[in-house]
Amino acid sequence: MDQPRQRPHKDFPCRTVERLPFYLKRFLFFVISYIVAPSASLLLLIHWKSLRPQTRDARLIVSTLFLLLFLVDFFPRGWYQNTMLAFTLTVGLFVTFIG
C-alpha cells in the first residue's frame, strides 16, 4: 500500500487522478484547517504516506500556516503576540510565493 490510490483521468487516459478521502479535498481541508487547525494537521499526518508529494506539500503549507495562527492566540497579549503574528504572516507569504 505504498503507492497512492489512483484512477485514470476521464479526458486523458495516460494521466491518473489521485483519489482522496472527502476531508482531504482542497476546499474542505481548507475549512477544517481554518476551524480546527490541530485536527487538520493530525489528518494530514495520518494519511502522509498515501498522498502524492504535490498534494502533501500543498496541504502541509495550509495546515502549518493555520496551525501557527492558531498557536499565536495562546501567547500573552502585547508586543510578543504581535511579533509572532508578524512572523507567521511573513513565513506564510514567503512560502506561498516561493512554492
PDB file of N, CA and C in Angstrom:
ATOM      1  N   MET A   1       0.822  -1.185   0.000  1.00  0.00           N
ATOM      2  CA  MET A   1       0.000   0.000   0.000  1.00  0.00           C
ATOM      3  C   MET A   1       0.869   1.252   0.000  1.00  0.00           C
ATOM      4  N   ASP A   2       2.083   1.173  -0.481  1.00  0.00           N
ATOM      5  CA  ASP A   2       2.963   2.329  -0.532  1.00  0.00           C
ATOM      6  C   ASP A   2       2.544   3.310  -1.612  1.00  0.00           C
ATOM      7  N   GLN A   3       1.963   2.820  -2.695  1.00  0.00           N
ATOM      8  CA  GLN A   3       1.555   3.684  -3.798  1.00  0.00           C
ATOM      9  C   GLN A   3       0.196   4.298  -3.500  1.00  0.00           C
ATOM     10  N   PRO A   4       0.020   5.587  -3.817  1.00  0.00           N
ATOM     11  CA  PRO A   4      -1.299   6.195  -3.621  1.00  0.00           C
ATOM     12  C   PRO A   4      -2.338   5.580  -4.556  1.00  0.00           C
ATOM     13  N   ARG A   5      -3.571   5.565  -4.068  1.00  0.00           N
ATOM     14  CA  ARG A   5      -4.644   5.047  -4.907  1.00  0.00           C
ATOM     15  C   ARG A   5      -4.922   6.030  -6.026  1.00  0.00           C
ATOM     16  N   GLN A   6      -4.925   5.534  -7.253  1.00  0.00           N
ATOM     17  CA  GLN A   6      -5.133   6.406  -8.398  1.00  0.00           C
ATOM     18  C   GLN A   6      -6.080   5.734  -9.381  1.00  0.00           C
ATOM     19  N   ARG A   7      -6.718   6.559 -10.196  1.00  0.00           N
ATOM     20  CA  ARG A   7      -7.564   6.049 -11.269  1.00  0.00           C
ATOM     21  C   ARG A   7      -7.274   6.876 -12.517  1.00  0.00           C
ATOM     22  N   PRO A   8      -7.536   6.354 -13.705  1.00  0.00           N
ATOM     23  CA  PRO A   8      -7.262   7.122 -14.920  1.00  0.00           C
ATOM     24  C   PRO A   8      -8.155   8.347 -15.028  1.00  0.00           C
ATOM     25  N   HIS A   9      -7.616   9.399 -15.593  1.00  0.00           N
ATOM     26  CA  HIS A   9      -8.370  10.622 -15.837  1.00  0.00           C
ATOM     27  C   HIS A   9      -9.305  10.378 -17.011  1.00  0.00           C
ATOM     28  N   LYS A  10     -10.544  10.893 -16.944  1.00  0.00           N
ATOM     29  CA  LYS A  10     -11.519  10.589 -17.990  1.00  0.00           C
ATOM     30  C   LYS A  10     -11.160  11.215 -19.334  1.00  0.00           C
ATOM     31  N   ASP A  11     -10.511  12.385 -19.330  1.00  0.00           N
ATOM     32  CA  ASP A  11     -10.163  13.041 -20.586  1.00  0.00           C
ATOM     33  C   ASP A  11      -8.773  12.663 -21.094  1.00  0.00           C
ATOM     34  N   PHE A  12      -7.887  12.338 -20.189  1.00  0.00           N
ATOM     35  CA  PHE A  12      -6.512  11.991 -20.553  1.00  0.00           C
ATOM     36  C   PHE A  12      -6.184  10.621 -19.970  1.00  0.00           C
ATOM     37  N   PRO A  13      -6.317   9.556 -20.763  1.00  0.00           N
ATOM     38  CA  PRO A  13      -6.102   8.211 -20.229  1.00  0.00           C
ATOM     39  C   PRO A  13      -4.686   7.970 -19.705  1.00  0.00           C
ATOM     40  N   CYS A  14      -3.712   8.721 -20.205  1.00  0.00           N
ATOM     41  CA  CYS A  14      -2.344   8.497 -19.742  1.00  0.00           C
ATOM     42  C   CYS A  14      -2.105   9.134 -18.370  1.00  0.00           C
ATOM     43  N   ARG A  15      -2.949  10.087 -17.952  1.00  0.00           N
ATOM     44  CA  ARG A  15      -2.838  10.714 -16.640  1.00  0.00           C
ATOM     45  C   ARG A  15      -3.626   9.921 -15.615  1.00  0.00           C
ATOM     46  N   THR A  16      -3.238  10.085 -14.364  1.00  0.00           N
ATOM     47  CA  THR A  16      -4.009   9.477 -13.283  1.00  0.00           C
ATOM     48  C   THR A  16      -4.443  10.565 -12.314  1.00  0.00           C
ATOM     49  N   VAL A  17      -5.571  10.352 -11.680  1.00  0.00           N
ATOM     50  CA  VAL A  17      -6.117  11.285 -10.713  1.00  0.00           C
ATOM     51  C   VAL A  17      -6.050  10.621  -9.347  1.00  0.00           C
ATOM     52  N   GLU A  18      -5.543  11.350  -8.386  1.00  0.00           N
ATOM     53  CA  GLU A  18      -5.429  10.813  -7.039  1.00  0.00           C
ATOM     54  C   GLU A  18      -6.798  10.769  -6.376  1.00  0.00           C
ATOM     55  N   ARG A  19      -7.116   9.649  -5.758  1.00  0.00           N
ATOM     56  CA  ARG A  19      -8.377   9.506  -5.044  1.00  0.00           C
ATOM     57  C   ARG A  19      -8.138   9.825  -3.578  1.00  0.00           C
ATOM     58  N   LEU A  20      -8.724  10.920  -3.142  1.00  0.00           N
ATOM     59  CA  LEU A  20      -8.544  11.388  -1.773  1.00  0.00           C
ATOM     60  C   LEU A  20      -9.812  11.157  -0.963  1.00  0.00           C
ATOM     61  N   PRO A  21      -9.676  10.947   0.350  1.00  0.00           N
ATOM     62  CA  PRO A  21     -10.870  10.962   1.193  1.00  0.00           C
ATOM     63  C   PRO A  21     -11.526  12.346   1.124  1.00  0.00           C
ATOM     64  N   PHE A  22     -12.817  12.405   1.379  1.00  0.00           N
ATOM     65  CA  PHE A  22     -13.538  13.663   1.189  1.00  0.00           C
ATOM     66  C   PHE A  22     -12.976  14.787   2.059  1.00  0.00           C
ATOM     67  N   TYR A  23     -12.450  14.484   3.237  1.00  0.00           N
ATOM     68  CA  TYR A  23     -11.951  15.525   4.123  1.00  0.00           C
ATOM     69  C   TYR A  23     -10.558  16.016   3.735  1.00  0.00           C
ATOM     70  N   LEU A  24      -9.917  15.403   2.743  1.00  0.00           N
ATOM     71  CA  LEU A  24      -8.636  15.880   2.246  1.00  0.00           C
ATOM     72  C   LEU A  24      -8.766  16.588   0.899  1.00  0.00           C
ATOM     73  N   LYS A  25      -9.992  16.763   0.414  1.00  0.00           N
ATOM     74  CA  LYS A  25     -10.199  17.568  -0.790  1.00  0.00           C
ATOM     75  C   LYS A  25      -9.798  19.001  -0.496  1.00  0.00           C
ATOM     76  N   ARG A  26      -9.473  19.744  -1.519  1.00  0.00           N
ATOM     77  CA  ARG A  26      -8.870  21.068  -1.347  1.00  0.00           C
ATOM     78  C   ARG A  26      -9.706  22.007  -0.479  1.00  0.00           C
ATOM     79  N   PHE A  27     -10.971  22.238  -0.825  1.00  0.00           N
ATOM     80  CA  PHE A  27     -11.784  23.220  -0.107  1.00  0.00           C
ATOM     81  C   PHE A  27     -12.120  22.759   1.304  1.00  0.00           C
ATOM     82  N   LEU A  28     -12.528  21.501   1.458  1.00  0.00           N
ATOM     83  CA  LEU A  28     -12.916  21.017   2.776  1.00  0.00           C
ATOM     84  C   LEU A  28     -11.721  20.986   3.726  1.00  0.00           C
ATOM     85  N   PHE A  29     -10.540  20.644   3.212  1.00  0.00           N
ATOM     86  CA  PHE A  29      -9.355  20.666   4.059  1.00  0.00           C
ATOM     87  C   PHE A  29      -9.031  22.090   4.500  1.00  0.00           C
ATOM     88  N   PHE A  30      -9.243  23.066   3.629  1.00  0.00           N
ATOM     89  CA  PHE A  30      -9.034  24.472   3.983  1.00  0.00           C
ATOM     90  C   PHE A  30      -9.993  24.876   5.096  1.00  0.00           C
ATOM     91  N   VAL A  31     -11.243  24.475   4.991  1.00  0.00           N
ATOM     92  CA  VAL A  31     -12.232  24.813   6.016  1.00  0.00           C
ATOM     93  C   VAL A  31     -11.883  24.146   7.341  1.00  0.00           C
ATOM     94  N   ILE A  32     -11.502  22.871   7.302  1.00  0.00           N
ATOM     95  CA  ILE A  32     -11.104  22.169   8.522  1.00  0.00           C
ATOM     96  C   ILE A  32      -9.885  22.851   9.145  1.00  0.00           C
ATOM     97  N   SER A  33      -8.932  23.241   8.317  1.00  0.00           N
ATOM     98  CA  SER A  33      -7.744  23.927   8.823  1.00  0.00           C
ATOM     99  C   SER A  33      -8.104  25.261   9.461  1.00  0.00           C
ATOM    100  N   TYR A  34      -9.054  25.957   8.878  1.00  0.00           N
ATOM    101  CA  TYR A  34      -9.467  27.257   9.403  1.00  0.00           C
ATOM    102  C   TYR A  34     -10.182  27.118  10.747  1.00  0.00           C
ATOM    103  N   ILE A  35     -11.026  26.101  10.881  1.00  0.00           N
ATOM    104  CA  ILE A  35     -11.820  25.945  12.092  1.00  0.00           C
ATOM    105  C   ILE A  35     -11.025  25.268  13.212  1.00  0.00           C
ATOM    106  N   VAL A  36     -10.427  24.126  12.917  1.00  0.00           N
ATOM    107  CA  VAL A  36      -9.658  23.369  13.918  1.00  0.00           C
ATOM    108  C   VAL A  36      -8.318  22.963  13.318  1.00  0.00           C
ATOM    109  N   ALA A  37      -7.363  23.840  13.414  1.00  0.00           N
ATOM    110  CA  ALA A  37      -6.059  23.627  12.785  1.00  0.00           C
ATOM    111  C   ALA A  37      -5.330  22.377  13.289  1.00  0.00           C
ATOM    112  N   PRO A  38      -5.331  22.064  14.585  1.00  0.00           N
ATOM    113  CA  PRO A  38      -4.621  20.857  15.014  1.00  0.00           C
ATOM    114  C   PRO A  38      -5.210  19.570  14.415  1.00  0.00           C
ATOM    115  N   SER A  39      -6.511  19.535  14.230  1.00  0.00           N
ATOM    116  CA  SER A  39      -7.138  18.343  13.632  1.00  0.00           C
ATOM    117  C   SER A  39      -6.725  18.168  12.180  1.00  0.00           C
ATOM    118  N   ALA A  40      -6.599  19.262  11.454  1.00  0.00           N
ATOM    119  CA  ALA A  40      -6.167  19.181  10.062  1.00  0.00           C
ATOM    120  C   ALA A  40      -4.743  18.646   9.973  1.00  0.00           C
ATOM    121  N   SER A  41      -3.882  19.095  10.865  1.00  0.00           N
ATOM    122  CA  SER A  41      -2.512  18.589  10.876  1.00  0.00           C
ATOM    123  C   SER A  41      -2.477  17.103  11.217  1.00  0.00           C
ATOM    124  N   LEU A  42      -3.314  16.698  12.137  1.00  0.00           N
ATOM    125  CA  LEU A  42      -3.387  15.287  12.508  1.00  0.00           C
ATOM    126  C   LEU A  42      -3.902  14.433  11.339  1.00  0.00           C
ATOM    127  N   LEU A  43      -4.924  14.897  10.637  1.00  0.00           N
ATOM    128  CA  LEU A  43      -5.428  14.181   9.460  1.00  0.00           C
ATOM    129  C   LEU A  43      -4.350  14.042   8.390  1.00  0.00           C
ATOM    130  N   LEU A  44      -3.585  15.085   8.215  1.00  0.00           N
ATOM    131  CA  LEU A  44      -2.509  15.050   7.235  1.00  0.00           C
ATOM    132  C   LEU A  44      -1.446  14.033   7.625  1.00  0.00           C
ATOM    133  N   LEU A  45      -1.095  13.992   8.885  1.00  0.00           N
ATOM    134  CA  LEU A  45      -0.090  13.019   9.341  1.00  0.00           C
ATOM    135  C   LEU A  45      -0.588  11.583   9.224  1.00  0.00           C
ATOM    136  N   ILE A  46      -1.868  11.381   9.447  1.00  0.00           N
ATOM    137  CA  ILE A  46      -2.434  10.032   9.333  1.00  0.00           C
ATOM    138  C   ILE A  46      -2.335   9.529   7.896  1.00  0.00           C
ATOM    139  N   HIS A  47      -2.588  10.387   6.920  1.00  0.00           N
ATOM    140  CA  HIS A  47      -2.591   9.990   5.508  1.00  0.00           C
ATOM    141  C   HIS A  47      -1.302  10.370   4.784  1.00  0.00           C
ATOM    142  N   TRP A  48      -0.240  10.618   5.500  1.00  0.00           N
ATOM    143  CA  TRP A  48       1.002  11.131   4.925  1.00  0.00           C
ATOM    144  C   TRP A  48       1.554  10.245   3.815  1.00  0.00           C
ATOM    145  N   LYS A  49       1.652   8.938   4.047  1.00  0.00           N
ATOM    146  CA  LYS A  49       2.280   8.044   3.062  1.00  0.00           C
ATOM    147  C   LYS A  49       1.398   7.768   1.852  1.00  0.00           C
ATOM    148  N   SER A  50       0.103   7.948   1.993  1.00  0.00           N
ATOM    149  CA  SER A  50      -0.788   7.636   0.877  1.00  0.00           C
ATOM    150  C   SER A  50      -0.999   8.823  -0.070  1.00  0.00           C
ATOM    151  N   LEU A  51      -0.435   9.984   0.245  1.00  0.00           N
ATOM    152  CA  LEU A  51      -0.610  11.166  -0.596  1.00  0.00           C
ATOM    153  C   LEU A  51       0.563  11.348  -1.542  1.00  0.00           C
ATOM    154  N   ARG A  52       0.272  11.908  -2.719  1.00  0.00           N
ATOM    155  CA  ARG A  52       1.346  12.262  -3.656  1.00  0.00           C
ATOM    156  C   ARG A  52       2.128  13.435  -3.069  1.00  0.00           C
ATOM    157  N   PRO A  53       3.391  13.589  -3.435  1.00  0.00           N
ATOM    158  CA  PRO A  53       4.191  14.695  -2.878  1.00  0.00           C
ATOM    159  C   PRO A  53       3.604  16.081  -3.145  1.00  0.00           C
ATOM    160  N   GLN A  54       3.019  16.307  -4.321  1.00  0.00           N
ATOM    161  CA  GLN A  54       2.439  17.626  -4.620  1.00  0.00           C
ATOM    162  C   GLN A  54       1.256  17.919  -3.704  1.00  0.00           C
ATOM    163  N   THR A  55       0.401  16.941  -3.526  1.00  0.00           N
ATOM    164  CA  THR A  55      -0.763  17.109  -2.650  1.00  0.00           C
ATOM    165  C   THR A  55      -0.312  17.277  -1.213  1.00  0.00           C
ATOM    166  N   ARG A  56       0.633  16.468  -0.810  1.00  0.00           N
ATOM    167  CA  ARG A  56       1.152  16.515   0.553  1.00  0.00           C
ATOM    168  C   ARG A  56       1.752  17.890   0.859  1.00  0.00           C
ATOM    169  N   ASP A  57       2.538  18.429  -0.057  1.00  0.00           N
ATOM    170  CA  ASP A  57       3.166  19.723   0.172  1.00  0.00           C
ATOM    171  C   ASP A  57       2.137  20.847   0.275  1.00  0.00           C
ATOM    172  N   ALA A  58       1.150  20.832  -0.602  1.00  0.00           N
ATOM    173  CA  ALA A  58       0.126  21.878  -0.577  1.00  0.00           C
ATOM    174  C   ALA A  58      -0.672  21.835   0.729  1.00  0.00           C
ATOM    175  N   ARG A  59      -1.082  20.646   1.143  1.00  0.00           N
ATOM    176  CA  ARG A  59      -1.851  20.523   2.384  1.00  0.00           C
ATOM    177  C   ARG A  59      -0.985  20.849   3.599  1.00  0.00           C
ATOM    178  N   LEU A  60       0.293  20.521   3.542  1.00  0.00           N
ATOM    179  CA  LEU A  60       1.196  20.820   4.650  1.00  0.00           C
ATOM    180  C   LEU A  60       1.359  22.325   4.826  1.00  0.00           C
ATOM    181  N   ILE A  61       1.473  23.063   3.744  1.00  0.00           N
ATOM    182  CA  ILE A  61       1.601  24.519   3.826  1.00  0.00           C
ATOM    183  C   ILE A  61       0.350  25.123   4.461  1.00  0.00           C
ATOM    184  N   VAL A  62      -0.814  24.702   3.991  1.00  0.00           N
ATOM    185  CA  VAL A  62      -2.071  25.250   4.521  1.00  0.00           C
ATOM    186  C   VAL A  62      -2.217  24.912   6.001  1.00  0.00           C
ATOM    187  N   SER A  63      -2.007  23.655   6.363  1.00  0.00           N
ATOM    188  CA  SER A  63      -2.204  23.268   7.765  1.00  0.00           C
ATOM    189  C   SER A  63      -1.172  23.920   8.677  1.00  0.00           C
ATOM    190  N   THR A  64       0.057  24.084   8.213  1.00  0.00           N
ATOM    191  CA  THR A  64       1.087  24.719   9.039  1.00  0.00           C
ATOM    192  C   THR A  64       0.775  26.186   9.284  1.00  0.00           C
ATOM    193  N   LEU A  65       0.355  26.894   8.246  1.00  0.00           N
ATOM    194  CA  LEU A  65       0.029  28.316   8.420  1.00  0.00           C
ATOM    195  C   LEU A  65      -1.136  28.516   9.381  1.00  0.00           C
ATOM    196  N   PHE A  66      -2.177  27.721   9.224  1.00  0.00           N
ATOM    197  CA  PHE A  66      -3.318  27.874  10.131  1.00  0.00           C
ATOM    198  C   PHE A  66      -2.968  27.413  11.542  1.00  0.00           C
ATOM    199  N   LEU A  67      -2.094  26.418  11.666  1.00  0.00           N
ATOM    200  CA  LEU A  67      -1.667  25.982  12.995  1.00  0.00           C
ATOM    201  C   LEU A  67      -0.853  27.076  13.679  1.00  0.00           C
ATOM    202  N   LEU A  68       0.015  27.753  12.935  1.00  0.00           N
ATOM    203  CA  LEU A  68       0.773  28.858  13.517  1.00  0.00           C
ATOM    204  C   LEU A  68      -0.154  29.997  13.951  1.00  0.00           C
ATOM    205  N   LEU A  69      -1.143  30.307  13.120  1.00  0.00           N
ATOM    206  CA  LEU A  69      -2.104  31.351  13.504  1.00  0.00           C
ATOM    207  C   LEU A  69      -2.928  30.925  14.716  1.00  0.00           C
ATOM    208  N   PHE A  70      -3.234  29.644  14.810  1.00  0.00           N
ATOM    209  CA  PHE A  70      -3.971  29.107  15.951  1.00  0.00           C
ATOM    210  C   PHE A  70      -3.136  29.231  17.226  1.00  0.00           C
ATOM    211  N   LEU A  71      -1.847  28.937  17.130  1.00  0.00           N
ATOM    212  CA  LEU A  71      -0.976  28.978  18.304  1.00  0.00           C
ATOM    213  C   LEU A  71      -0.680  30.398  18.778  1.00  0.00           C
ATOM    214  N   VAL A  72      -0.749  31.364  17.876  1.00  0.00           N
ATOM    215  CA  VAL A  72      -0.481  32.752  18.256  1.00  0.00           C
ATOM    216  C   VAL A  72      -1.468  33.215  19.321  1.00  0.00           C
ATOM    217  N   ASP A  73      -2.687  32.704  19.315  1.00  0.00           N
ATOM    218  CA  ASP A  73      -3.685  33.096  20.315  1.00  0.00           C
ATOM    219  C   ASP A  73      -3.284  32.709  21.735  1.00  0.00           C
ATOM    220  N   PHE A  74      -2.423  31.738  21.894  1.00  0.00           N
ATOM    221  CA  PHE A  74      -2.029  31.290  23.226  1.00  0.00           C
ATOM    222  C   PHE A  74      -0.890  32.110  23.816  1.00  0.00           C
ATOM    223  N   PHE A  75      -0.287  32.988  23.021  1.00  0.00           N
ATOM    224  CA  PHE A  75       0.768  33.853  23.544  1.00  0.00           C
ATOM    225  C   PHE A  75       0.137  35.010  24.305  1.00  0.00           C
ATOM    226  N   PRO A  76       0.881  35.575  25.265  1.00  0.00           N
ATOM    227  CA  PRO A  76       0.337  36.719  26.005  1.00  0.00           C
ATOM    228  C   PRO A  76       0.103  37.919  25.089  1.00  0.00           C
ATOM    229  N   ARG A  77      -0.891  38.704  25.430  1.00  0.00           N
ATOM    230  CA  ARG A  77      -1.210  39.896  24.644  1.00  0.00           C
ATOM    231  C   ARG A  77      -0.061  40.894  24.718  1.00  0.00           C
ATOM    232  N   GLY A  78       0.082  41.661  23.671  1.00  0.00           N
ATOM    233  CA  GLY A  78       1.117  42.686  23.680  1.00  0.00           C
ATOM    234  C   GLY A  78       2.081  42.518  22.519  1.00  0.00           C
ATOM    235  N   TRP A  79       3.279  43.021  22.689  1.00  0.00           N
ATOM    236  CA  TRP A  79       4.251  43.043  21.590  1.00  0.00           C
ATOM    237  C   TRP A  79       4.692  41.651  21.189  1.00  0.00           C
ATOM    238  N   TYR A  80       4.743  40.703  22.138  1.00  0.00           N
ATOM    239  CA  TYR A  80       5.188  39.352  21.802  1.00  0.00           C
ATOM    240  C   TYR A  80       4.198  38.672  20.851  1.00  0.00           C
ATOM    241  N   GLN A  81       2.917  38.814  21.140  1.00  0.00           N
ATOM    242  CA  GLN A  81       1.900  38.239  20.270  1.00  0.00           C
ATOM    243  C   GLN A  81       1.924  38.907  18.898  1.00  0.00           C
ATOM    244  N   ASN A  82       2.097  40.203  18.861  1.00  0.00           N
ATOM    245  CA  ASN A  82       2.178  40.903  17.581  1.00  0.00           C
ATOM    246  C   ASN A  82       3.406  40.482  16.787  1.00  0.00           C
ATOM    247  N   THR A  83       4.513  40.279  17.474  1.00  0.00           N
ATOM    248  CA  THR A  83       5.736  39.828  16.811  1.00  0.00           C
ATOM    249  C   THR A  83       5.542  38.434  16.217  1.00  0.00           C
ATOM    250  N   MET A  84       4.942  37.546  16.979  1.00  0.00           N
ATOM    251  CA  MET A  84       4.708  36.187  16.479  1.00  0.00           C
ATOM    252  C   MET A  84       3.718  36.180  15.316  1.00  0.00           C
ATOM    253  N   LEU A  85       2.705  37.029  15.383  1.00  0.00           N
ATOM    254  CA  LEU A  85       1.752  37.126  14.282  1.00  0.00           C
ATOM    255  C   LEU A  85       2.432  37.657  13.028  1.00  0.00           C
ATOM    256  N   ALA A  86       3.272  38.668  13.172  1.00  0.00           N
ATOM    257  CA  ALA A  86       4.009  39.195  12.026  1.00  0.00           C
ATOM    258  C   ALA A  86       4.951  38.142  11.451  1.00  0.00           C
ATOM    259  N   PHE A  87       5.601  37.383  12.316  1.00  0.00           N
ATOM    260  CA  PHE A  87       6.491  36.311  11.859  1.00  0.00           C
ATOM    261  C   PHE A  87       5.707  35.248  11.097  1.00  0.00           C
ATOM    262  N   THR A  88       4.553  34.856  11.623  1.00  0.00           N
ATOM    263  CA  THR A  88       3.727  33.839  10.975  1.00  0.00           C
ATOM    264  C   THR A  88       3.264  34.304   9.596  1.00  0.00           C
ATOM    265  N   LEU A  89       2.802  35.530   9.513  1.00  0.00           N
ATOM    266  CA  LEU A  89       2.349  36.051   8.219  1.00  0.00           C
ATOM    267  C   LEU A  89       3.504  36.188   7.235  1.00  0.00           C
ATOM    268  N   THR A  90       4.671  36.575   7.718  1.00  0.00           N
ATOM    269  CA  THR A  90       5.835  36.680   6.845  1.00  0.00           C
ATOM    270  C   THR A  90       6.241  35.318   6.305  1.00  0.00           C
ATOM    271  N   VAL A  91       6.280  34.329   7.178  1.00  0.00           N
ATOM    272  CA  VAL A  91       6.614  32.970   6.727  1.00  0.00           C
ATOM    273  C   VAL A  91       5.561  32.476   5.744  1.00  0.00           C
ATOM    274  N   GLY A  92       4.296  32.742   6.028  1.00  0.00           N
ATOM    275  CA  GLY A  92       3.229  32.318   5.126  1.00  0.00           C
ATOM    276  C   GLY A  92       3.356  32.929   3.741  1.00  0.00           C
ATOM    277  N   LEU A  93       3.604  34.218   3.689  1.00  0.00           N
ATOM    278  CA  LEU A  93       3.774  34.867   2.391  1.00  0.00           C
ATOM    279  C   LEU A  93       5.026  34.378   1.671  1.00  0.00           C
ATOM    280  N   PHE A  94       6.088  34.176   2.426  1.00  0.00           N
ATOM    281  CA  PHE A  94       7.333  33.688   1.830  1.00  0.00           C
ATOM    282  C   PHE A  94       7.137  32.297   1.215  1.00  0.00           C
ATOM    283  N   VAL A  95       6.521  31.409   1.976  1.00  0.00           N
ATOM    284  CA  VAL A  95       6.304  30.047   1.484  1.00  0.00           C
ATOM    285  C   VAL A  95       5.332  30.050   0.304  1.00  0.00           C
ATOM    286  N   THR A  96       4.319  30.891   0.349  1.00  0.00           N
ATOM    287  CA  THR A  96       3.344  30.957  -0.727  1.00  0.00           C
ATOM    288  C   THR A  96       3.988  31.420  -2.042  1.00  0.00           C
ATOM    289  N   PHE A  97       4.797  32.453  -1.977  1.00  0.00           N
ATOM    290  CA  PHE A  97       5.389  32.973  -3.208  1.00  0.00           C
ATOM    291  C   PHE A  97       6.566  32.146  -3.688  1.00  0.00           C
ATOM    292  N   ILE A  98       7.286  31.487  -2.791  1.00  0.00           N
ATOM    293  CA  ILE A  98       8.388  30.618  -3.207  1.00  0.00           C
ATOM    294  C   ILE A  98       7.843  29.332  -3.825  1.00  0.00           C
ATOM    295  N   GLY A  99       6.831  28.750  -3.159  1.00  0.00           N
ATOM    296  CA  GLY A  99       6.263  27.466  -3.614  1.00  0.00           C
ATOM    297  C   GLY A  99       5.393  27.666  -4.768  1.00  0.00           C
TER     298      GLY A  99
END
